[in-house]
Structures are given as structure tokens and as C-alpha cells.
Coordinates of C-alpha atoms in Angstrom, one line a residue:
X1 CA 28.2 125.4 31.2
X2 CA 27.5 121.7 30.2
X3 CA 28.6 119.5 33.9
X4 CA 31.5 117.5 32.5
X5 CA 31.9 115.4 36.3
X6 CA 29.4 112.5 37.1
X7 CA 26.8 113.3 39.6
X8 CA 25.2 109.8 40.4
X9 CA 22.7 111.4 42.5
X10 CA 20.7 112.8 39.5
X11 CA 21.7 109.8 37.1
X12 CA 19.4 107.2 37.1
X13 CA 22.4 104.5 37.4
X14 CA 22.5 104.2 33.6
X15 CA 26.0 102.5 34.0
X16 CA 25.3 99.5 36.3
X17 CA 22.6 98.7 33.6
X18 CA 23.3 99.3 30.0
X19 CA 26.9 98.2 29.6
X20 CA 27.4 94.7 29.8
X21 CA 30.9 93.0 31.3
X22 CA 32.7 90.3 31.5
X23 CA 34.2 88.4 34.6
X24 CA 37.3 89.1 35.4
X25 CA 40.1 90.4 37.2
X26 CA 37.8 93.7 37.1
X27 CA 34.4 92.5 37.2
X28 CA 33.4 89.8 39.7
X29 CA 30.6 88.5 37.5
X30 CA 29.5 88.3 34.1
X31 CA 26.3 90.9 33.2
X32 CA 24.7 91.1 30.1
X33 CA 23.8 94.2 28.4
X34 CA 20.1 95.9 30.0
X35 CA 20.6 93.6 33.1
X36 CA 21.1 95.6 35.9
X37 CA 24.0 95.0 38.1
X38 CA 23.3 92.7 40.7
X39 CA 24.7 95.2 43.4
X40 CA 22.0 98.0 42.4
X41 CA 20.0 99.0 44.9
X42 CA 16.1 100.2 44.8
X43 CA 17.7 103.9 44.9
X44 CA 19.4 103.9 42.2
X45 CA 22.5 103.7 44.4
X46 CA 25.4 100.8 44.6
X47 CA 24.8 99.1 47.7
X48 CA 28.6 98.4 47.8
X49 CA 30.0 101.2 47.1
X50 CA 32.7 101.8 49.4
X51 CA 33.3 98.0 48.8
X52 CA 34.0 97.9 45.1
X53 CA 37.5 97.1 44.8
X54 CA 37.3 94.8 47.7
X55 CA 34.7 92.6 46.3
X56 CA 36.3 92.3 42.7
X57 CA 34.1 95.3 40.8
X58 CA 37.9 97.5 40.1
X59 CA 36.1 98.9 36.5
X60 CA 33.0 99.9 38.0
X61 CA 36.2 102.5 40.3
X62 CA 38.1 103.8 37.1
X63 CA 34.3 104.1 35.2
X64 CA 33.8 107.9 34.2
X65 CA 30.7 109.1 32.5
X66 CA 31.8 112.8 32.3
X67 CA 28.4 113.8 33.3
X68 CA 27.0 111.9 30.5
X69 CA 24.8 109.9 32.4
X70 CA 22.6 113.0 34.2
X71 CA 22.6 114.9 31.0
X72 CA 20.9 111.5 29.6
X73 CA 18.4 111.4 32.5
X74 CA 17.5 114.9 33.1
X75 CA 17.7 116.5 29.4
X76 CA 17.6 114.3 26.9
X77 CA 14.9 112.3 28.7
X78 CA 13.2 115.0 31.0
X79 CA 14.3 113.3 34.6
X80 CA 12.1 110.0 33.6
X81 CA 14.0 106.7 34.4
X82 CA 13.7 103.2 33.4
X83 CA 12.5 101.6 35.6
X84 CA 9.1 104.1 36.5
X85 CA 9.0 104.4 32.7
X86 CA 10.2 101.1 31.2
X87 CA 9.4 102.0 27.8
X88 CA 12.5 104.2 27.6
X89 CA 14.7 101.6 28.7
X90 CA 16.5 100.6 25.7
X91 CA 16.4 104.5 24.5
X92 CA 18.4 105.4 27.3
X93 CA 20.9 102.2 27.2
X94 CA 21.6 103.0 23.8
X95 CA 22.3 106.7 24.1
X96 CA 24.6 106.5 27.0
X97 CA 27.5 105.5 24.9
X98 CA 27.0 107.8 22.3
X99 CA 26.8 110.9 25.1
X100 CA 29.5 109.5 27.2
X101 CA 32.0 109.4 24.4
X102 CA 30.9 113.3 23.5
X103 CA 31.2 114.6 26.7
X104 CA 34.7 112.8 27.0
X105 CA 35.4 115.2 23.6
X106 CA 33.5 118.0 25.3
X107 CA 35.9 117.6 28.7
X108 CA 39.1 117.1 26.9
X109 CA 38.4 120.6 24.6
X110 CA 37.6 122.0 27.7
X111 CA 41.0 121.0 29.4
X112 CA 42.9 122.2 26.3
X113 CA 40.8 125.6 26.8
X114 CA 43.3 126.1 29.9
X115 CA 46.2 125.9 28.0
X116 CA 47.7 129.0 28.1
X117 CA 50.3 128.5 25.7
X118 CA 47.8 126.8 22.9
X119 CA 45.7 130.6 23.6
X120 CA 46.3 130.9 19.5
X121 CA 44.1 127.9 19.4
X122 CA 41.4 129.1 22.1
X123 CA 38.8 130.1 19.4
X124 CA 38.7 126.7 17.4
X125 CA 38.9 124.9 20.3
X126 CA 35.7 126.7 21.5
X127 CA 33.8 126.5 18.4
X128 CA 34.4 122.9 18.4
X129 CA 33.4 122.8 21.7
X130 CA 30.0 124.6 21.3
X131 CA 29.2 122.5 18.5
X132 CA 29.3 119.1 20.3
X133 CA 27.7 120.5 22.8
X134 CA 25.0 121.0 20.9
X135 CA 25.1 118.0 19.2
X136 CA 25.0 116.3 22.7
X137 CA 21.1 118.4 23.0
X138 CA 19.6 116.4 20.3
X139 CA 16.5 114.1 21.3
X140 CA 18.1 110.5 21.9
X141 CA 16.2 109.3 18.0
X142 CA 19.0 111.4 16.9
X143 CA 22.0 110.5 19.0
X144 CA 21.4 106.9 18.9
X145 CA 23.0 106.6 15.2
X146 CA 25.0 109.5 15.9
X147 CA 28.3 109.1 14.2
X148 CA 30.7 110.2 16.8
X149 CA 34.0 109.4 14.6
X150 CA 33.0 112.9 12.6
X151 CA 33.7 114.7 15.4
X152 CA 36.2 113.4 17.0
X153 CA 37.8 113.2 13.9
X154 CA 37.3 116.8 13.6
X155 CA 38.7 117.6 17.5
X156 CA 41.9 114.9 17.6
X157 CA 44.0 117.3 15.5
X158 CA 43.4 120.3 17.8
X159 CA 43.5 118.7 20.8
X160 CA 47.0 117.2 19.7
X161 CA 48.4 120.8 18.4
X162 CA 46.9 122.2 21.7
X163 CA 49.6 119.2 23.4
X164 CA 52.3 120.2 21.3
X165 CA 52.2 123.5 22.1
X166 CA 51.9 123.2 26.0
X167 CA 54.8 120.4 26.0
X168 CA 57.0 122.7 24.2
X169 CA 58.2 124.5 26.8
X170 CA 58.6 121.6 29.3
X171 CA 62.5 121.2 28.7
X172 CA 63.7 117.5 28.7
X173 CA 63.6 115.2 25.7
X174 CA 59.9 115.0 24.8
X175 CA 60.2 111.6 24.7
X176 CA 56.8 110.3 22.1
X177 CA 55.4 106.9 23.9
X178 CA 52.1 107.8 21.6
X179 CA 50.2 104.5 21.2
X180 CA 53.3 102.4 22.6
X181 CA 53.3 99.1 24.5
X182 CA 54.6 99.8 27.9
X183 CA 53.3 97.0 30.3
X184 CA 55.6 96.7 33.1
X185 CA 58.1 98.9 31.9
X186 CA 60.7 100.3 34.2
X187 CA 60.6 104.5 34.4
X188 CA 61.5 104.5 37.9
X189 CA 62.8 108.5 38.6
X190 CA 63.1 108.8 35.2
X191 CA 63.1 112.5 33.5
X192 CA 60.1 112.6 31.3
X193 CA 59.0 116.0 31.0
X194 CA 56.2 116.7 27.9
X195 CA 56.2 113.3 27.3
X196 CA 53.1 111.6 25.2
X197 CA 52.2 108.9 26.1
X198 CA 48.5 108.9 24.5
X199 CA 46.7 105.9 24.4
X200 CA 50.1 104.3 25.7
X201 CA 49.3 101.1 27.6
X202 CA 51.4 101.8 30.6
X203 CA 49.6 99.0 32.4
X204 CA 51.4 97.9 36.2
X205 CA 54.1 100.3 34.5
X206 CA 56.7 101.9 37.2
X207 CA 56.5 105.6 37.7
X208 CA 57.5 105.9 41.1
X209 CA 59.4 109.4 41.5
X210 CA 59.1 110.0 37.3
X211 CA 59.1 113.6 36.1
X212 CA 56.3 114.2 34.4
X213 CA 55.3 117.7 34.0
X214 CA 53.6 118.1 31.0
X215 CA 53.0 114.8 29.9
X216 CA 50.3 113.7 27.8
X217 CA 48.1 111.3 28.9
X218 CA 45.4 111.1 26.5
X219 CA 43.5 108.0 26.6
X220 CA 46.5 106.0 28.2
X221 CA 45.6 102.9 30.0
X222 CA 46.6 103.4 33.6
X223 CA 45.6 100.2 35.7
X224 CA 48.2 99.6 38.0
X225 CA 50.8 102.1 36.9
X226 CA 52.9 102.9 40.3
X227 CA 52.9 107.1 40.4
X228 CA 53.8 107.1 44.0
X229 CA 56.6 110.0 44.4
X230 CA 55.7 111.2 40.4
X231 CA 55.4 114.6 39.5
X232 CA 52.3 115.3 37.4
X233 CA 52.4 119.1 37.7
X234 CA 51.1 120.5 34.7
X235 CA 49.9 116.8 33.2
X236 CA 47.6 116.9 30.1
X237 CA 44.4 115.6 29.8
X238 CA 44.8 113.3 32.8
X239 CA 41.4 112.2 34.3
X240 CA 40.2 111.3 37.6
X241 CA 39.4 107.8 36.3
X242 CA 43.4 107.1 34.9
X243 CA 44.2 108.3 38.3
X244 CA 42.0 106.1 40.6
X245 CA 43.1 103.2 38.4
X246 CA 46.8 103.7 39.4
X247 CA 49.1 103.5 42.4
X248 CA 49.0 106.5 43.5
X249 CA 50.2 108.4 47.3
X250 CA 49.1 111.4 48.8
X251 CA 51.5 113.7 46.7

């Protein structure tokens, strides 16, 4: 099974070099595309890791690769590196985003896979699975001009019956929040059971005590959101990232 959770210690810190970012309130720098991060160490480890937040780097926190980045340095390019084997250095750059954004399609068809209640679905939702995955093996001359819209364009609508169904049975209104504007927005305790609120912008948004079993979370922007006292039982496609981004307690 294809690892769908970063493992830094067999990446070869492909996302404190390729990306480039901007300073600001999550960045304390600017860094240019192929410029390694100023914070990189000879290891191929952060040197301020348990620092981050502290000294302004927040997106480097809510970054997820989904594995991507080992699957980059240890199959697609045989455990070579950039910097032992500079030759590969733009290669590598400019394959990460291509394999980050199919594992993300990979880890979300994998989520939907534990749906019990989208079981009719199970055998699309595989096939589609097994074929990204192997899309994700080809040499990196192939995935750099990889057209990742084809298949996400192929997965969206089975990853949003797959929702439907689960959220079905989550009693409540069902409230849709799908693509909505909801910075700052009040939902102190409020009852919002198989809610979606994919790709939602529910940035510094108040959650505190919510209800919200079975909501959807595709894709929704996070940062800041207060969760503390929410329930999330049974919450749909929410990452690790969405969560490290918000305000969150030990509940």
C-alpha cells in the first residue's frame, strides 16, 4: 500500500526547497523557488523545528505532502537527492507538486474507502484509486506535464457521492457551506451535523462546542478556526494539516 503520511526522514526535504513563499503572517521571509529554506540544515532536517510557529514559519506546520515527498526521493528517483546529485534538482522540484496533489486524490479515495455507508461505491472508488496510483509510478519526464485536472476531474464526483451518502444519516439540517465565505463567522455550539463545508474558508471561524459529526471538510481552509469543545466524530476528509492549522484542545 502506497504511504499516504509524510515521513521526512526518507524525503530529501523537497518542501523547504522547491516551493517558493512569500513573507507573511505565515512565512517569516520571502524564498524563491529552488532556494532552499534558510532554516535547512546539512541533514536534510529543519533546524527549527520545534520552533516553527514561534519564529513566524505557521505554513511550513499546516504543510502536508501525503507522502509525496519520499515517494519522489525513493521511487521515482531511486533514493538520489539534490544536493549529492545536483543534476536532478529541478526534476525533483518540479515533480513534487504534481505527486503531492495525486497523493492528496490517492488519500482522500482512500478515506472515502472507509465509508461504510458509500460500500455501493467501494469498487469505483478503488479502481480510481489503483489507477492514480499508478499514474503516481511513472518516471518524473512523465509526471512533470502530467495533467492532474483529468483525474481529479474524474475522482471529485465520487468522492462527493461517497459524502452524500455517509452525511445522510447524520440527522440535523445538512446545512451546504460548500465553497462559502465564512471568515469569522459565529457557530458557537451550533448543531451542524453532515454539514459541507468543502473548500469553505472558515478562516479564525468559531466552532467552539459545534456539532459536527459528519461534516465535510474537503479542502476547507482551517487557519485559526476555534474547535475547542467541537465534536468531529465521524468528520469527512479532515486532515492532520486542517487540524494543526486550527484551535484545537485535547478533545
Amino acid at each position: 500500500m502506497t504511504e499516504l503520511e509524510a515521513d521526512c526522514t526518507r524525503c530529501a526535504a523537497l518542501c523547504c526547497v522547491a516551493p517558493a513563499f512569500a513573507k507573511s503572517s505565515d512565512f517569516a521571509v520571502n524564498k524563491p523557488a529552488g532556494q532552499a529554506c534558510r532554516n535547512l540544515g546539512d541533514d536534510f532536517r529543519c533546524t527549527i523545528h520545534e520552533q516553527l510557529p514561534q519564529r513566524g514559519f505557521r505554513g511550513c506546520v499546516v504543510f502536508d505532502c501525503f507522502g509525496a515527498g519520499q515517494r519522489i526521493t525513493q521511487e521515482t528517483f531511486g533514493g538520489r537527492d539534490w544536493r549529492g546529485t545536483p543534476e536532478i534538482a529541478g526534476a525533483m522540484f518540479a515533480v513534487l507538486p504534481v505527486m503531492r496533489q495525486l497523493h492528496e486524490l490517492l488519500w482522500l479515495l482512500t478515506e472515502a474507502l472507509e465509508l461504510d455507508e458509500a460500500e455501493a461505491l467501494h469498487p469505483k472508488l478503488r479502481a480510481a484509486r489503483d489507477e492514480i496510483d499508478a499514474v503516481a509510478a511513472r518516471p518524473a519526464a512523465e509526471l512533470r506535464g502530467l495533467d492532474v485536472d483529468t483525474y481529479r476531474k474524474k475522482v471529485v464526483p465520487l468522492l462527493r457521492r461517497a459524502s452524500d451518502l455517509a452525511r445522510a444519516g447524520a440527522g440535523g439540517r445538512r446545512p451546504d457551506h460548500s465553497g462559502a465565505q465564512l471568515i469569522g463567522r459565529r457557530f458557537r455550539g451550533a448543531d451542524l451535523r453532515g454539514a459541507s463545508f468543502r473548500g469553505a474558508l472558515l478562516i479564525g471561524a468559531d466552532l467552539r462546542g459545534a456539532d459536527l459529526r459528519r461534516a465535510d471538510f474537503t479542502g476547507a481552509d482551517l487557519r485559526g478556526a476555534d474547535l475547542r469543545g467541537a465534536d468531529l466524530t465521524g468528520a469527512l476528509f479532515l486532515t492532520a494539516a486542517q487540524l494543526r492549522a486550527a484551535v484545537t484542545d485535547a478533545a
